Amino acid sequence: QAFITTTVPERAQMTPISSPAPPRIGLEIAPESGVELLNAGQTLAGIDYLALRHRPSSRHSLEDLLIFHSLLTSQLGMPILLHLPLQRIHGLSNPERKAYFQHLASTSPSALLAIHGDDHSGGEVPLPAMCRFLSELRSMLPASRILVAGHPRTLHDSSSRMREQETLQKKVQCGVDGILTQMLSSPTEYTSYTAFTAAAIGSIPVIPGIPLAPTLEIAEKFQLELSGTGLHDTTGWTAALATDLAHLHPDALHFFGTGTAMHDIDLLQTAVLPRIRDGNRDIVQSLNADDT
């Protein structure tokens, strides 16, 4: 249940700090990429969980997602965050939805990301229906964490900001455990959003979503502001952003992959995670120096 939860230890006066609790590391991949990992025997050192994403254009059925989830969970022995596209759930009849939820419950997912927004139809699930689905899931999966998406860039517009607040309040009332943000451009974007959620719905984990080496096309599509070396070295940009976010002690750092899981894992392990560890070590040394 706590695979994306980290407790930051309290600082004892005049006691050297060995290490602040590091955020857990998650990587979002396409379901079929998970099978490629199994076939290649790829090591997942440094990665705490995988997320199986569902895209609007996905050719996979709801049942396919559960098959991939069960396969990866049994073979990898690590937590899997499973996307739950509510737009597709909304299209099922009541008996079909009940049967699917029962199958879902039998796989005992560690966590679910309930996707409220558009799927093939381009629309959104009405909030009352979403709340009903989340309540049903909560009763059937009491040990699983249920996350929903957060949209930091809605804060730039007053009407969108109000809508985001109302939507989050409704989702939390329906039993949501945490928020996973869309792709972030900066630590400031994250801190602004966490302050917004704290004021709107109280204390709830907000996990930053980080683009892994985004292409300029991705940056334009998701309105990412690449600065500094990011224009020429997006891996370096990702590493710098992740390091800054790690210093804010979120429960986890959630990386959105480029589409090729083995390549993404190599980028994380060789270029991003070492920099996060080095930055974490610098923080520890600084805190101990302050105590001294």
XYZ file of C-alpha atoms in Angstrom:
292
model
C 0.000 0.000 0.000
C 2.818 2.408 0.805
C 4.858 1.938 -2.327
C 4.641 5.619 -3.202
C 4.730 6.883 0.356
C 7.872 8.038 2.094
C 8.067 9.329 5.653
C 10.669 12.028 6.203
C 12.406 11.420 9.543
C 12.370 14.263 12.047
C 15.649 16.000 12.704
C 17.051 15.407 16.149
C 18.879 18.386 17.597
C 22.693 18.101 17.361
C 22.374 14.586 15.859
C 24.098 13.992 12.501
C 21.677 13.065 9.740
C 22.568 9.931 7.812
C 20.105 10.531 4.994
C 16.726 12.175 4.451
C 14.201 9.681 3.142
C 14.627 9.705 -0.644
C 11.588 9.776 -2.912
C 10.653 6.539 -4.572
C 11.358 6.322 -8.288
C 8.649 5.332 -10.747
C 8.741 4.898 -14.521
C 5.676 4.959 -16.742
C 5.796 2.577 -19.689
C 3.521 1.179 -22.369
C 2.141 -2.262 -21.462
C 3.904 -4.015 -24.328
C 7.215 -2.487 -23.221
C 6.895 -4.425 -19.990
C 6.917 -7.679 -21.919
C 10.053 -6.499 -23.737
C 11.690 -5.967 -20.340
C 10.898 -9.533 -19.333
C 12.240 -10.945 -22.589
C 15.430 -8.893 -22.344
C 16.003 -9.582 -18.645
C 16.476 -5.842 -18.063
C 17.637 -4.902 -14.580
C 15.476 -2.394 -12.738
C 18.017 -1.309 -10.130
C 17.068 2.037 -8.599
C 13.460 1.899 -9.829
C 10.828 1.274 -7.166
C 7.708 0.848 -9.266
C 6.461 0.763 -12.839
C 3.285 2.366 -14.184
C 1.320 0.841 -17.050
C -0.115 3.729 -19.006
C -3.191 3.830 -21.146
C -3.303 6.246 -24.055
C -6.439 7.386 -25.939
C -5.052 5.713 -29.055
C -4.246 2.469 -27.234
C -5.254 -0.678 -29.064
C -5.335 -2.613 -25.797
C -8.613 -3.515 -24.147
C -9.352 -3.124 -20.457
C -8.763 -6.846 -20.021
C -5.415 -6.569 -21.817
C -4.251 -4.070 -19.181
C -5.062 -6.516 -16.397
C -3.227 -9.336 -18.187
C -0.109 -7.179 -18.570
C -0.420 -6.082 -14.939
C -0.654 -9.642 -13.609
C 2.238 -10.817 -15.773
C 4.600 -8.016 -14.733
C 3.640 -8.209 -11.065
C 4.337 -11.953 -10.905
C 7.547 -11.839 -12.939
C 9.138 -8.642 -11.649
C 7.965 -8.801 -8.036
C 7.586 -5.031 -7.824
C 4.601 -2.685 -7.393
C 2.716 -1.677 -10.518
C 0.662 1.499 -10.836
C -2.189 0.638 -13.186
C -3.978 3.242 -15.283
C -7.745 2.996 -15.066
C -9.398 4.814 -18.010
C -12.746 5.813 -16.555
C -14.087 6.886 -19.944
C -13.982 3.251 -21.023
C -15.449 2.139 -17.704
C -18.259 4.636 -18.229
C -19.125 2.929 -21.515
C -19.740 -0.446 -19.856
C -23.103 -1.699 -18.702
C -23.571 -2.162 -14.953
C -23.027 -5.959 -15.128
C -19.948 -5.490 -17.336
C -18.496 -2.902 -14.969
C -19.118 -5.101 -11.929
C -17.442 -8.065 -13.629
C -14.457 -5.943 -14.638
C -14.037 -4.473 -11.163
C -14.171 -7.987 -9.702
C -11.439 -9.093 -12.103
C -9.455 -5.983 -11.237
C -9.800 -6.679 -7.508
C -8.555 -10.245 -8.009
C -5.224 -8.880 -9.315
C -4.702 -6.860 -6.084
C -3.072 -3.805 -7.688
C -0.757 -1.758 -5.456
C -2.155 1.458 -6.866
C -4.498 2.800 -9.514
C -4.423 6.047 -11.468
C -8.061 6.869 -12.198
C -8.035 8.856 -15.438
C -10.977 11.232 -15.527
C -10.324 12.814 -18.896
C -10.815 11.981 -22.499
C -10.381 8.640 -24.155
C -11.547 7.692 -27.647
C -14.609 9.924 -27.424
C -12.646 13.016 -26.409
C -14.962 13.719 -23.482
C -14.834 13.479 -19.701
C -16.656 11.213 -17.315
C -19.267 13.234 -15.379
C -18.113 13.772 -11.807
C -21.088 11.948 -10.226
C -20.299 8.862 -12.306
C -16.602 9.123 -11.501
C -17.390 9.375 -7.801
C -19.572 6.283 -8.027
C -16.778 4.343 -9.752
C -14.187 5.445 -7.196
C -16.464 4.540 -4.297
C -17.031 1.082 -5.770
C -13.301 0.601 -6.243
C -12.539 1.761 -2.716
C -14.950 -0.782 -1.248
C -13.465 -3.594 -3.341
C -9.807 -2.567 -3.013
C -9.362 -1.198 0.513
C -5.594 -1.836 0.482
C -4.893 -0.227 -2.900
C -3.961 3.423 -3.299
C -6.137 5.405 -5.702
C -4.561 8.392 -7.429
C -6.002 10.982 -9.780
C -4.318 13.370 -12.185
C -3.449 16.934 -11.211
C -3.132 19.790 -13.685
C -0.693 22.479 -12.481
C -1.022 24.609 -15.594
C -4.709 25.209 -14.902
C -3.635 27.638 -12.168
C -2.713 30.265 -14.754
C -6.368 30.905 -15.576
C -8.930 31.878 -12.909
C -11.844 29.893 -14.356
C -9.682 26.807 -14.896
C -8.252 27.210 -11.404
C -11.753 27.211 -9.902
C -12.735 24.167 -11.924
C -9.603 22.281 -10.833
C -10.366 23.119 -7.193
C -13.958 21.903 -7.420
C -12.924 18.730 -9.247
C -10.206 17.870 -6.721
C -12.551 18.483 -3.792
C -15.088 16.098 -5.303
C -12.464 13.444 -6.050
C -11.082 13.539 -2.504
C -14.590 13.172 -1.083
C -14.871 9.989 -3.157
C -11.852 8.360 -1.512
C -8.775 9.436 -3.473
C -5.401 8.916 -1.735
C -3.118 11.160 -3.769
C -2.458 13.196 -6.899
C -0.065 12.585 -9.766
C 0.656 15.761 -11.701
C 0.919 16.127 -15.416
C 4.382 16.817 -16.816
C 6.105 19.623 -14.922
C 8.518 22.230 -16.241
C 9.989 23.503 -12.975
C 10.073 23.042 -9.193
C 8.153 26.324 -8.867
C 5.287 24.837 -10.832
C 5.221 21.944 -8.356
C 5.402 24.069 -5.206
C 2.663 26.369 -6.511
C 0.425 23.397 -7.168
C 1.068 21.755 -3.798
C 0.227 25.063 -2.086
C -2.964 25.223 -4.159
C -3.996 21.654 -3.268
C -3.210 22.196 0.429
C -5.518 25.210 0.502
C -8.215 23.492 -1.555
C -8.333 19.977 -0.095
C -5.885 19.824 2.817
C -2.901 17.556 3.226
C -2.660 14.935 0.482
C 0.406 13.511 -1.307
C 1.164 15.217 -4.613
C 3.578 13.265 -6.799
C 5.430 15.272 -9.451
C 5.269 13.982 -13.013
C 8.584 14.434 -14.824
C 9.149 14.114 -18.583
C 12.136 11.876 -19.281
C 14.339 13.507 -21.931
C 11.395 15.169 -23.716
C 11.603 15.865 -27.417
C 10.864 19.377 -28.591
C 7.580 18.014 -29.969
C 6.601 16.759 -26.516
C 7.715 20.039 -24.961
C 5.464 21.973 -27.324
C 2.502 19.600 -26.911
C 2.578 19.723 -23.102
C 3.686 23.364 -22.873
C 6.981 22.527 -21.204
C 9.369 25.419 -20.775
C 12.808 24.002 -21.501
C 15.505 26.347 -20.292
C 19.277 26.312 -20.055
C 20.807 23.156 -21.523
C 17.347 21.699 -22.026
C 17.190 22.911 -25.604
C 20.250 20.836 -26.497
C 20.377 18.193 -23.767
C 16.944 17.213 -22.530
C 18.388 14.362 -20.463
C 20.436 16.924 -18.531
C 17.323 19.090 -18.196
C 15.392 16.117 -16.748
C 18.209 15.294 -14.322
C 18.372 18.893 -13.079
C 14.587 19.124 -12.661
C 14.390 15.758 -10.864
C 17.216 16.713 -8.517
C 15.532 19.987 -7.581
C 12.211 18.213 -7.032
C 13.855 15.511 -4.897
C 15.019 18.250 -2.509
C 11.339 19.057 -1.875
C 10.807 15.519 -0.475
C 7.771 14.335 -2.451
C 6.621 10.774 -1.852
C 7.885 9.759 -5.280
C 9.315 11.028 -8.556
C 7.207 9.737 -11.430
C 8.963 9.706 -14.823
C 7.003 9.673 -18.062
C 9.003 7.520 -20.458
C 9.840 8.218 -24.077
C 8.162 5.055 -25.337
C 11.060 2.575 -25.325
C 11.283 1.097 -21.848
C 14.790 -0.327 -22.066
C 16.150 2.974 -23.363
C 14.275 4.876 -20.634
C 15.647 2.620 -17.892
C 19.172 3.129 -19.204
C 18.684 6.923 -19.164
C 17.369 6.815 -15.598
C 20.118 4.560 -14.289
C 23.067 6.235 -15.997
C 22.152 9.924 -16.298
C 19.346 10.834 -13.888
C 19.474 8.715 -10.725
C 23.207 9.273 -10.041
C 22.636 13.020 -10.158
C 19.673 12.752 -7.768
C 21.797 10.687 -5.343
C 24.645 13.198 -5.535
C 22.248 16.073 -4.888
C 20.721 14.211 -1.955
C 24.191 13.668 -0.476
C 24.915 17.399 -0.747
C 21.727 18.164 1.208
C 22.730 15.763 3.978
C 26.177 17.341 4.274
C 24.624 20.801 4.378
C 22.150 19.846 7.109
C 24.860 18.253 9.227
C 27.027 21.340 8.811
C 24.108 23.506 10.003
C 23.686 21.346 13.118
C 27.361 21.567 13.856
